[in-house]
Short mmCIF file of C-alpha atoms and ligand atoms in Angstrom, two decimals:
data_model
loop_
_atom_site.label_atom_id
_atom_site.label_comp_id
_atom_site.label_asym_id
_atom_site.label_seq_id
_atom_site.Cartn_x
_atom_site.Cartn_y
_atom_site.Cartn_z
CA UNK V 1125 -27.11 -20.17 5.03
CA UNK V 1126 -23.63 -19.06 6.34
CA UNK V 1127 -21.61 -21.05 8.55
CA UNK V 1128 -21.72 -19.62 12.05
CA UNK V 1129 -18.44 -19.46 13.38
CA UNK V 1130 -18.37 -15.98 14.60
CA UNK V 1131 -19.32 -14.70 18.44
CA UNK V 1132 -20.23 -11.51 19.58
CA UNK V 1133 -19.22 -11.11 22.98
CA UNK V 1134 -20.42 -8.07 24.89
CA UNK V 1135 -17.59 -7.51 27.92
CA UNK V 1136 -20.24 -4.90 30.12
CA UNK V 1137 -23.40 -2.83 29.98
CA UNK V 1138 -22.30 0.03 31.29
CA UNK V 1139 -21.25 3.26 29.06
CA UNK V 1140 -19.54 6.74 29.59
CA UNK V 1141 -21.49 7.85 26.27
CA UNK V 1142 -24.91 8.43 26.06
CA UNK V 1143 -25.49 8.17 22.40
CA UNK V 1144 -29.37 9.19 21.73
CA UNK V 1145 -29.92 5.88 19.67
CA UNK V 1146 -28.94 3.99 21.85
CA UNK V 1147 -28.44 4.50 25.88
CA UNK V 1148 -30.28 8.26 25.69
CA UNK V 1149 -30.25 9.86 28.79
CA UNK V 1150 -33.85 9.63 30.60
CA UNK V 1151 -34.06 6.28 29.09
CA UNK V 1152 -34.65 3.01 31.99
CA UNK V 1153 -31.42 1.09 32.16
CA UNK V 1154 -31.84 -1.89 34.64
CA UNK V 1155 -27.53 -2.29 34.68
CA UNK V 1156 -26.51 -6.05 35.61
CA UNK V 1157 -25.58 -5.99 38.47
CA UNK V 1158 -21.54 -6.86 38.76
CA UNK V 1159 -21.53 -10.08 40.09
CA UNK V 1160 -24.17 -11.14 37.04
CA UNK V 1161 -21.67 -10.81 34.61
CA UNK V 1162 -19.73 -13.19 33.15
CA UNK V 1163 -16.34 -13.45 34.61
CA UNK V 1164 -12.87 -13.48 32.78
CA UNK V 1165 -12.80 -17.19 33.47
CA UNK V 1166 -16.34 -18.02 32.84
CA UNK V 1167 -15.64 -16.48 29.65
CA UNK V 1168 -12.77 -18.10 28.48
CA UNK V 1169 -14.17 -21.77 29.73
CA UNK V 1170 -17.23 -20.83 27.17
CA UNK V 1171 -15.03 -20.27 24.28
CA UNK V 1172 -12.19 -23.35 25.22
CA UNK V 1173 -15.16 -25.87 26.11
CA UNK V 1174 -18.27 -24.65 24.02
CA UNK V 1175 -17.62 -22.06 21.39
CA UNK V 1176 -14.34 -23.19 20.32
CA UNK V 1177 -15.21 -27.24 20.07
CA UNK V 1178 -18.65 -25.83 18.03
CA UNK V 1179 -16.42 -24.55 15.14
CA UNK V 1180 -16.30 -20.63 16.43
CA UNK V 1181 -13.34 -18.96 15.46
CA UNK V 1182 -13.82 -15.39 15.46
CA UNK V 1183 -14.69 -12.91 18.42
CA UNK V 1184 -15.60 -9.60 18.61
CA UNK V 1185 -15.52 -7.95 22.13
CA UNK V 1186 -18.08 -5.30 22.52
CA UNK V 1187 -20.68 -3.65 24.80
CA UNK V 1188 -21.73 -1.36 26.00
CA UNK V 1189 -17.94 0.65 26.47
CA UNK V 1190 -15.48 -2.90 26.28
CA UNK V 1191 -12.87 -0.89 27.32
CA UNK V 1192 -14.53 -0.17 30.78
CA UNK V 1193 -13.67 -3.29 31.68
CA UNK V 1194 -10.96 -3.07 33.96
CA UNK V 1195 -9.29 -6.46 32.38
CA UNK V 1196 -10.00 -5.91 29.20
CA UNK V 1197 -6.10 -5.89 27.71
CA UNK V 1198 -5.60 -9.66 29.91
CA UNK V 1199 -8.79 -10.76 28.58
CA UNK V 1200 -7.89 -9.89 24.65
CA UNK V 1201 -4.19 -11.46 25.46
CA UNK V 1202 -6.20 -14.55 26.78
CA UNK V 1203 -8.78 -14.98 24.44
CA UNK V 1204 -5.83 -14.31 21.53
CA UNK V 1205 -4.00 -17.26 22.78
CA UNK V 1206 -6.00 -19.45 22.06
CA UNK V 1207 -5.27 -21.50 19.26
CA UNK V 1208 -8.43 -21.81 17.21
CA UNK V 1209 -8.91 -17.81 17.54
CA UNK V 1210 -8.60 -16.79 13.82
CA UNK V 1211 -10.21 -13.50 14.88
CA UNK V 1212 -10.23 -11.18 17.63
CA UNK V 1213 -11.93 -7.69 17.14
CA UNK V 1214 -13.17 -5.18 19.12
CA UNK V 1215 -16.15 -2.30 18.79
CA UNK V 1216 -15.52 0.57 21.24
CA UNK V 1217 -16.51 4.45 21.10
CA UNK V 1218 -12.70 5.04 21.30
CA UNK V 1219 -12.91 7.55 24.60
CA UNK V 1220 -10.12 5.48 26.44
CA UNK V 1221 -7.90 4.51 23.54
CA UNK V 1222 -5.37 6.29 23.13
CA UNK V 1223 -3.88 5.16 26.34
CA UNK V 1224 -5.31 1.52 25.67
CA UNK V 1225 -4.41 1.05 21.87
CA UNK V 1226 -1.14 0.01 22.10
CA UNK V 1227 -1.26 -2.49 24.97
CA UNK V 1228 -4.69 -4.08 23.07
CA UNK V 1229 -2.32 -4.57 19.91
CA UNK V 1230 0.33 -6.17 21.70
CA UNK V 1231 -2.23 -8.39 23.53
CA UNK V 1232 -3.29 -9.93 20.38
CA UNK V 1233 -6.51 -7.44 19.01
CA UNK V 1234 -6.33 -7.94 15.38
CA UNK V 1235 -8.93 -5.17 14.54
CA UNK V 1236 -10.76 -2.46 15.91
CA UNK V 1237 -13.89 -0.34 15.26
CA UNK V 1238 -14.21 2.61 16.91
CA UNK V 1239 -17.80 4.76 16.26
CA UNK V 1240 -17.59 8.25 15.23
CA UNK V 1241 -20.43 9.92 13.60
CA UNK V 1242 -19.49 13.30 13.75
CA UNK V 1243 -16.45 14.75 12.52
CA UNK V 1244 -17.52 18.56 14.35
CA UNK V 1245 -17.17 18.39 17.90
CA UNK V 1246 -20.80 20.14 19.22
CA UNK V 1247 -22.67 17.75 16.68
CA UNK V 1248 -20.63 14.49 18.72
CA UNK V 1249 -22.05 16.30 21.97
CA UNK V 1250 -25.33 16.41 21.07
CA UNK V 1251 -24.96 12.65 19.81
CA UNK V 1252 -23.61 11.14 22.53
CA UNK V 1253 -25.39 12.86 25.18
CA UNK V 1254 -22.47 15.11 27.04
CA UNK V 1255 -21.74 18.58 27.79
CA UNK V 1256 -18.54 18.15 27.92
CA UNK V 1257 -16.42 19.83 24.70
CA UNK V 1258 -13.33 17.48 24.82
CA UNK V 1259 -14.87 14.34 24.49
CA UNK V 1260 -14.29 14.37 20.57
CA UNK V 1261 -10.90 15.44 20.89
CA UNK V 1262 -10.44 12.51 23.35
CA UNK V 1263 -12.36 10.19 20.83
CA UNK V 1264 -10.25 11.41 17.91
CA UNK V 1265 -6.92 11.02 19.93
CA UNK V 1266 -7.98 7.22 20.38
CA UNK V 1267 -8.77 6.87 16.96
CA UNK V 1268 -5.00 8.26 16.00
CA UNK V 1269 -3.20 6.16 18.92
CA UNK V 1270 -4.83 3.00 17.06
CA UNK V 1271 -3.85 3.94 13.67
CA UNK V 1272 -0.38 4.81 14.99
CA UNK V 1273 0.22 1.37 16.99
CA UNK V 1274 -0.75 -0.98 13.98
CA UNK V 1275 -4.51 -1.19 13.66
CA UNK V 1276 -4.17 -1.28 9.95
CA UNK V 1277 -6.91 -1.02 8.36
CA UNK V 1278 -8.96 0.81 10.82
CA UNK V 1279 -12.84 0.40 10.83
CA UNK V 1280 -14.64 3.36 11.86
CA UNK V 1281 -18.71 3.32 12.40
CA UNK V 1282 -21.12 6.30 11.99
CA UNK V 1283 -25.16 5.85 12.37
CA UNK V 1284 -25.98 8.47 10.66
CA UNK V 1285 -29.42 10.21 11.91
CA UNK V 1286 -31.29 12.37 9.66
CA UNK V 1287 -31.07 16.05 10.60
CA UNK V 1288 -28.12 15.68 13.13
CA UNK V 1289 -25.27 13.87 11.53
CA UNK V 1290 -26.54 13.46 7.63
CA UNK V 1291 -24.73 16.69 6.29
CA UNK V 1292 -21.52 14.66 7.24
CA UNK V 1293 -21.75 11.75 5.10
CA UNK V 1294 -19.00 13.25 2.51
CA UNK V 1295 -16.47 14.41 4.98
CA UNK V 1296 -16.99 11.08 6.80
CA UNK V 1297 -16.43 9.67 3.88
CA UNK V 1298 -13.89 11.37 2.69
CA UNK V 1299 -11.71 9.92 5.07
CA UNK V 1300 -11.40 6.81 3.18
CA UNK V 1301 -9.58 8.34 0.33
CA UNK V 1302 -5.75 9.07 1.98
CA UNK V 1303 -5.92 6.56 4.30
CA UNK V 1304 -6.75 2.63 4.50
CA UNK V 1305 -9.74 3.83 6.81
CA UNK V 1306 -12.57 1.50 6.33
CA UNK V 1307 -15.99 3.84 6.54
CA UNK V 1308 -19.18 1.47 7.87
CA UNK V 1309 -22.21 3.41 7.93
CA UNK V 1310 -25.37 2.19 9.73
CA UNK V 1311 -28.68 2.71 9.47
CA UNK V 1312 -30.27 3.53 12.46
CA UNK V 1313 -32.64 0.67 14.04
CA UNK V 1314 -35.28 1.55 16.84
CA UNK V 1315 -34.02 -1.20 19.01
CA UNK V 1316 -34.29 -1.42 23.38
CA UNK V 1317 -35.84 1.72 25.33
CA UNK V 1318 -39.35 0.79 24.39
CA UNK V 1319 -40.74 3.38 26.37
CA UNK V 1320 -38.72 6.02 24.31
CA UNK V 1321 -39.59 4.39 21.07
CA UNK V 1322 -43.11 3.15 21.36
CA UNK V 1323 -44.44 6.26 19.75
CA UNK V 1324 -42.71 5.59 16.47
CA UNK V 1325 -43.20 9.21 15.52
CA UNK V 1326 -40.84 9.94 18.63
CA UNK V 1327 -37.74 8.08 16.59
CA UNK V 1328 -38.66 10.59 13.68
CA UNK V 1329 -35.60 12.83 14.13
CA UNK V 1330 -36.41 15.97 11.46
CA UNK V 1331 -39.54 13.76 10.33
CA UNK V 1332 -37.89 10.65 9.42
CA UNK V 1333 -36.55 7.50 11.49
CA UNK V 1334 -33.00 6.73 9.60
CA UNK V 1335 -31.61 7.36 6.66
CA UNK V 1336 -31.58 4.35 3.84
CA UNK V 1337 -28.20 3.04 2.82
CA UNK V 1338 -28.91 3.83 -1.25
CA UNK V 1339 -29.87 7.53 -0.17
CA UNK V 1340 -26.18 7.76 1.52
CA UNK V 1341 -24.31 6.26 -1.38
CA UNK V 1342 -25.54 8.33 -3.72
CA UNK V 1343 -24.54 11.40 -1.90
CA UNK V 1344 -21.32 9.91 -2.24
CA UNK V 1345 -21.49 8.93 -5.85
CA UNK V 1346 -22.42 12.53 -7.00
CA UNK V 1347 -19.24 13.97 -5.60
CA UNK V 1348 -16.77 11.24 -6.26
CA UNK V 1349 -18.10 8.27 -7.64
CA UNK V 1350 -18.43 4.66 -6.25
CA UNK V 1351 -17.38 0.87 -7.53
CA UNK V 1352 -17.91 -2.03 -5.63
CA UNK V 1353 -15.19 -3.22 -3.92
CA UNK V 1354 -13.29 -6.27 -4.13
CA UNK V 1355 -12.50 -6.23 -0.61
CA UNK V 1356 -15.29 -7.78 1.46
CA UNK V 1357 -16.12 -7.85 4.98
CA UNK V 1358 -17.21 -10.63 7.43
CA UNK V 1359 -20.46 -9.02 8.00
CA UNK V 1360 -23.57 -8.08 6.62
CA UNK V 1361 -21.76 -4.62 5.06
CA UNK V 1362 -21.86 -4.41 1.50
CA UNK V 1363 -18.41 -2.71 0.42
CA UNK V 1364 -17.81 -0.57 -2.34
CA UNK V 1365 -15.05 2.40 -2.59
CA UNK V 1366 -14.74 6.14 -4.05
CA UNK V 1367 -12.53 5.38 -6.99
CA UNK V 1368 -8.93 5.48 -6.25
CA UNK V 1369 -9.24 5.87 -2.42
CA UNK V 1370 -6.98 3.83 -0.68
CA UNK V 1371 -9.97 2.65 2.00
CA UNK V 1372 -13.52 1.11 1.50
CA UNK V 1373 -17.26 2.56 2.50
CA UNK V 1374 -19.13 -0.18 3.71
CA UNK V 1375 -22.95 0.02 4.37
CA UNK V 1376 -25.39 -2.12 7.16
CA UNK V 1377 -28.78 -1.71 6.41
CA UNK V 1378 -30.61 -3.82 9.05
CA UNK V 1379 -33.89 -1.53 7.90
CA UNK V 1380 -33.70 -1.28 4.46
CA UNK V 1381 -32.78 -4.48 3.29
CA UNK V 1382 -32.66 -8.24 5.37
CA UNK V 1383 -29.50 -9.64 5.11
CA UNK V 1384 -31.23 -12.57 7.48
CA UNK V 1385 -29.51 -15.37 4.90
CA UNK V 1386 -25.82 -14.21 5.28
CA UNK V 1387 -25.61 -14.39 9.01
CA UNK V 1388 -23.10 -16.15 10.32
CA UNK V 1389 -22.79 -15.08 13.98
CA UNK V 1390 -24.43 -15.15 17.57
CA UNK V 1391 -24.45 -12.66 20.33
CA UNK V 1392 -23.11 -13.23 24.29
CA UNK V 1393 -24.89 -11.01 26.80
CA UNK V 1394 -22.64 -9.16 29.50
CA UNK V 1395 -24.70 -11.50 32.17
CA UNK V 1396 -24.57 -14.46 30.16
CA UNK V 1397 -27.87 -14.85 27.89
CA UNK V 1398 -26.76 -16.66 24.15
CA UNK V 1399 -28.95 -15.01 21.72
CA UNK V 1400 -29.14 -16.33 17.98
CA UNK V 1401 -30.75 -13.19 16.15
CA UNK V 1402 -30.54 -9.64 17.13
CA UNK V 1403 -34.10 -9.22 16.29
CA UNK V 1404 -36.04 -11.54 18.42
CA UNK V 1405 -35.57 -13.16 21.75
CA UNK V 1406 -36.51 -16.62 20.50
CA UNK V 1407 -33.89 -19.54 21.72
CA UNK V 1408 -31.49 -18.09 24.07
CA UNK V 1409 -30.11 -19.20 26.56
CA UNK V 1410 -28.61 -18.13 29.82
CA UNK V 1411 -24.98 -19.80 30.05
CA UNK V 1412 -23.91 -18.13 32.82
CA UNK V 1413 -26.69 -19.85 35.04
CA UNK V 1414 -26.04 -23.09 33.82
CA UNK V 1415 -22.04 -23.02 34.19
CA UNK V 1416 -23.06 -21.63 37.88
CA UNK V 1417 -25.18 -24.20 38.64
CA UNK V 1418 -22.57 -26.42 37.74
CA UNK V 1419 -23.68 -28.04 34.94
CA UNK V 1420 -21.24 -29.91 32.93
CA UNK V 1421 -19.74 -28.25 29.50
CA UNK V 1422 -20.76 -31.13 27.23
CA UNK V 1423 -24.01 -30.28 28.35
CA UNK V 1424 -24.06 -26.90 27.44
CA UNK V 1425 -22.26 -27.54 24.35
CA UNK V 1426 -25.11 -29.89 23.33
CA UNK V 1427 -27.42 -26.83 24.28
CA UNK V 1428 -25.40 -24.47 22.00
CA UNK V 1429 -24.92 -26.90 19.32
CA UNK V 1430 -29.32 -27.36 19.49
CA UNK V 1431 -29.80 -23.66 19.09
CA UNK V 1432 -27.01 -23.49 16.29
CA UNK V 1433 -29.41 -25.96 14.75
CA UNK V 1434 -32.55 -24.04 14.68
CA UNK V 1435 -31.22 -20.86 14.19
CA UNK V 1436 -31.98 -20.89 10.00
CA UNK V 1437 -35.95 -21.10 11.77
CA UNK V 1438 -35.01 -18.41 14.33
CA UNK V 1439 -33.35 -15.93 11.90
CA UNK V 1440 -36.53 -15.40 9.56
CA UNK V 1441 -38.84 -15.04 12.56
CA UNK V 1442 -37.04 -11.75 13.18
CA UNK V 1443 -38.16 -8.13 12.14
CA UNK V 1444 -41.80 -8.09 13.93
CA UNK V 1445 -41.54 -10.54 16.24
CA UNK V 1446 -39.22 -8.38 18.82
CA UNK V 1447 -42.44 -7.91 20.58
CA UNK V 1448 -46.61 -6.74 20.36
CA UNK V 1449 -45.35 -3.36 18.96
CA UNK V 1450 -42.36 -4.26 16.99
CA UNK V 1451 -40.21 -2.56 19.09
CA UNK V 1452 -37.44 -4.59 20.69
CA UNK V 1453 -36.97 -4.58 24.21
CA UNK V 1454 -33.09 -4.78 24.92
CA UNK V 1455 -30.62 -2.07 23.77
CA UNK V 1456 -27.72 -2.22 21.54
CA UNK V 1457 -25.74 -1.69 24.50
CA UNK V 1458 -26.86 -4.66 26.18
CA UNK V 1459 -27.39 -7.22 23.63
CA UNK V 1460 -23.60 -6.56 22.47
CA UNK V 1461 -24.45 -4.28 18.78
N1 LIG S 602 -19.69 1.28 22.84
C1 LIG S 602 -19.14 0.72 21.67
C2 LIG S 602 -19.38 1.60 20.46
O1 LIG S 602 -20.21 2.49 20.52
O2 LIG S 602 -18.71 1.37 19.46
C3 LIG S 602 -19.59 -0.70 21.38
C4 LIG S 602 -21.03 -1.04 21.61
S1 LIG S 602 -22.18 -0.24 20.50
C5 LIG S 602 -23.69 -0.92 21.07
C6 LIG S 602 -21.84 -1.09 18.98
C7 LIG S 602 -22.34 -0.41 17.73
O3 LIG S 602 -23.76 -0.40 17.76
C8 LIG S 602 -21.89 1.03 17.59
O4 LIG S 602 -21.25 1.20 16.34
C9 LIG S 602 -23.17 1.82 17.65
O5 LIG S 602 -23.11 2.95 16.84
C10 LIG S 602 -24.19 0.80 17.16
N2 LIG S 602 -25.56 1.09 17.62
C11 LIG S 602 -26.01 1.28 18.88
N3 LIG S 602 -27.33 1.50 18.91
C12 LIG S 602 -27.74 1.47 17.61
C13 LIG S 602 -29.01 1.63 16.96
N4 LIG S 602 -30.11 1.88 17.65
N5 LIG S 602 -29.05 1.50 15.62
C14 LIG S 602 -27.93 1.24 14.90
N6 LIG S 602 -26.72 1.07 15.45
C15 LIG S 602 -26.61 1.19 16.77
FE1 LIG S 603 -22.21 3.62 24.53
FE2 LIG S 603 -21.66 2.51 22.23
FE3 LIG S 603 -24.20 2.72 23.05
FE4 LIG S 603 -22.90 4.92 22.36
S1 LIG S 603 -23.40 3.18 21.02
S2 LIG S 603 -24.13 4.64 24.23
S3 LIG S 603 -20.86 4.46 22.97
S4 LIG S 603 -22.63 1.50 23.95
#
C-alpha cells in the first residue's frame, strides 16, 4: 500500500463542456448550490490544519471546469505558498487558458493537464456536447498558451470512446514524438448519470463500452514501436514511449486492470464530502459541515486521519459496490476525476 499524501481537490461542479462520458446533455445534474461549496478559506484551513499536518503534500485542483472559478489564479498562488506543497497541479478542458496560463504559472501551478480527445474539430463537438465550431480552436489555443508560458512537460488526457475518437489514437499520439507532451489515455468508466447508464447496452458506443489500454498500445506499437519508460508518473498511469520521442504515452485503465494497491490519494468534493476511493461511497465524510458547525480542526483531523486508516479496507471494496447495479451514482465532474 502507497503512502497517501496526495489530494484531489475539485474547485466547482459546474462545466461549459458537455462531454458525453461524463456531464451529457439530458443527463440530471443536481449543481451545489453556491453557498455549499467550499470557500477559498475553508479550503485553505483544510489543507494548513488537516491535510497538511496528515502528511499531504501534493494537490491537484480539478472539477468540473477549475478554471470557472472566478479565484482560481489567488487560490493556486495561496495554496502554492504553502510550505509543505511539493505539488500543485491542475486538470482543466483548457477552454479558458490561454488567457489564464500565464497568470496560473506565475501563481505557483507546477503542472497542468488539459483533456483533448480529438485532434479534428467536428469529432471534439460531438464529444463535448456543443455546436459551436471554435471551441477546439479555443481549446487548442489554451493548450499552446500553456506550453508557451512554462508548463513543461505538458500532460494532455484523451478518453478515447470506441467509434468516435479511436481512429485518433496515432495522431494523438503522435504528438509525443517532437515535443515533451506527455499523452495519458483513459479508458472510459461508466461512472454518475445512472439513469443514462443503467442499461449497460446504452454505454455501448459502436457495440462496445471503452476501449482496453493493451488494444490502444498496440495500435501504437505497429506504427512506431513502444518501450517502457523510465519516467514514471504519480498515478496509476503506466508509462512507456514511441522510441526516440522526446514525450511519454501513459495509460489509466480503471476497467481493465485494478490498480486498487498503488493508490495513494483521496478526493475533496466541490461541497465538501472527503471520499477515499473513487469507486464506492464507503467512509466519507462531509468537512465542510463539520468546519461550519464549528467543530474544532483537531477534531476533524482525527476524523481524516481514521478514514486514512481504513482506507486499505475501503479501496478493495470498490468495483461493484458503487451501488445495486454497479453503476456509480456521482459523476466525474462532481467527485473531482
Ligand atoms: N473539466 C476538467 C477536464 O475535463 O479536464 C477537469 C475535470 S474532468 C472530470 C477530469 C478528467 O476526468 C478528464 O480528463 C476527463 O476526461 C475524465 N473523465 C470524466 N468522465 C470520465 C469517465 N466517465 N471515464 C473516464 N474518464 C472520465
Ligand atoms: Fe466538463 Fe471535464 Fe466533465 Fe468534460 S470531462 S464535462 S470538460 S468536467
Amino acid at each position: 500500500m502507497n503512502r497517501v499524501d496526495y489530494l484531489r481537490i475539485s474547485l466547482i461542479d459546474r462545466c461549459n463542456f458537455r462531454c458525453q462520458y461524463c456531464m451529457p446533455e439530458g443527463a440530471e445534474l443536481d449543481y451545489i448550490l453556491r453557498q455549499e461549496l467550499l470557500t477559498h478559506e475553508e479550503i485553505i484551513t483544510l489543507l494548513e490544519e488537516v491535510f497538511i499536518p496528515l502528511g499531504f503534500s501534493k494537490f491537484r485542483l480539478t472539477g468540473g471546469e477549475p478554471l470557472l472559478r472566478p479565484d482560481i489564479v489567488d487560490l493556486v498562488k495561496d495554496i502554492a505558498s504553502l510550505t509543505a506543497t511539493e505539488d500543485l497541479s491542475m486538470t482543466t478542458n483548457g477552454f479558458l487558458l490561454s488567457s489564464l496560463a500565464e497568470n496560473l504559472y506565475k501563481a505557483g501551478l507546477n503542472r497542468i493537464n488539459i483533456s483533448l480527445d480529438s485532434l479534428n474539430p467536428d469529432t471534439f463537438k460531438t464529444i463535448i456536447g456543443h455546436k459551436k465550431a471554435d471551441l477546439w480552436q479555443q481549446t487548442w489555443l489554451g493548450i499552446q498558451a500553456a506550453y508557451k508560458v512554462g508548463f513543461n512537460p505538458l500532460k494532455l488526457n484523451v478518453v478515447v470512446i470506441p467509434g468516435v475518437n479511436e481512429s485518433e489514437i496515432e495522431a494523438l499520439a503522435e504528438l509525443s514524438i517532437d515535443k515533451n507532451w506527455h499523452i495519458r489515455f483513459i479508458e472510459f468508466m461508466p461512472i454518475g448519470n445512472p439513469e443514462l447508464f443503467s442499461d449497460l447496452e446504452e454505454i455501448r458506443f459502436a457495440g462496445r463500452a471503452w476501449v482496453p489500454s493493451e488494444e490502444i498500445r498496440e495500435k501504437i506499437r505497429q506504427k512506431w514501436g513502444l518501450v517502457e519508460s523510465n519516467i514514471k508518473g504519480n498515478g496509476p498511469a503506466d508509462v512507456f514511449k514511441i522510441p526516440g520521442a522526446k514525450g511519454t504515452l501513459g495509460f489509466i485503465s480503471q476497467m481493465s486492470e485494478c490498480f486498487c494497491d498503488r493508490c495513494n490519494r483521496m478526493r475533496l468534493s466541490a461541497d465538501g464530502w472527503l471520499r477515499p476511493c473513487l469507486l464506492n461511497e464507503t467512509g466519507q465524510i462531509d468537512l465542510k459541515t463539520l468546519l461550519r458547525n464549528k467543530i474544532k480542526t483537531t477534531e476533524i483531523k482525527e476524523k481524516v486521519a481514521h478514514l486514512l486508516n481504513i482506507k486499505p479496507e475501503i479501496n478493495y471494496k470498490q468495483r461493484d459496490s458503487g451501488n445495486d447495479t454497479g453503476i456509480y451514482n456521482r459523476t466525474m465532474s462532481q467527485i473531482g476525476g
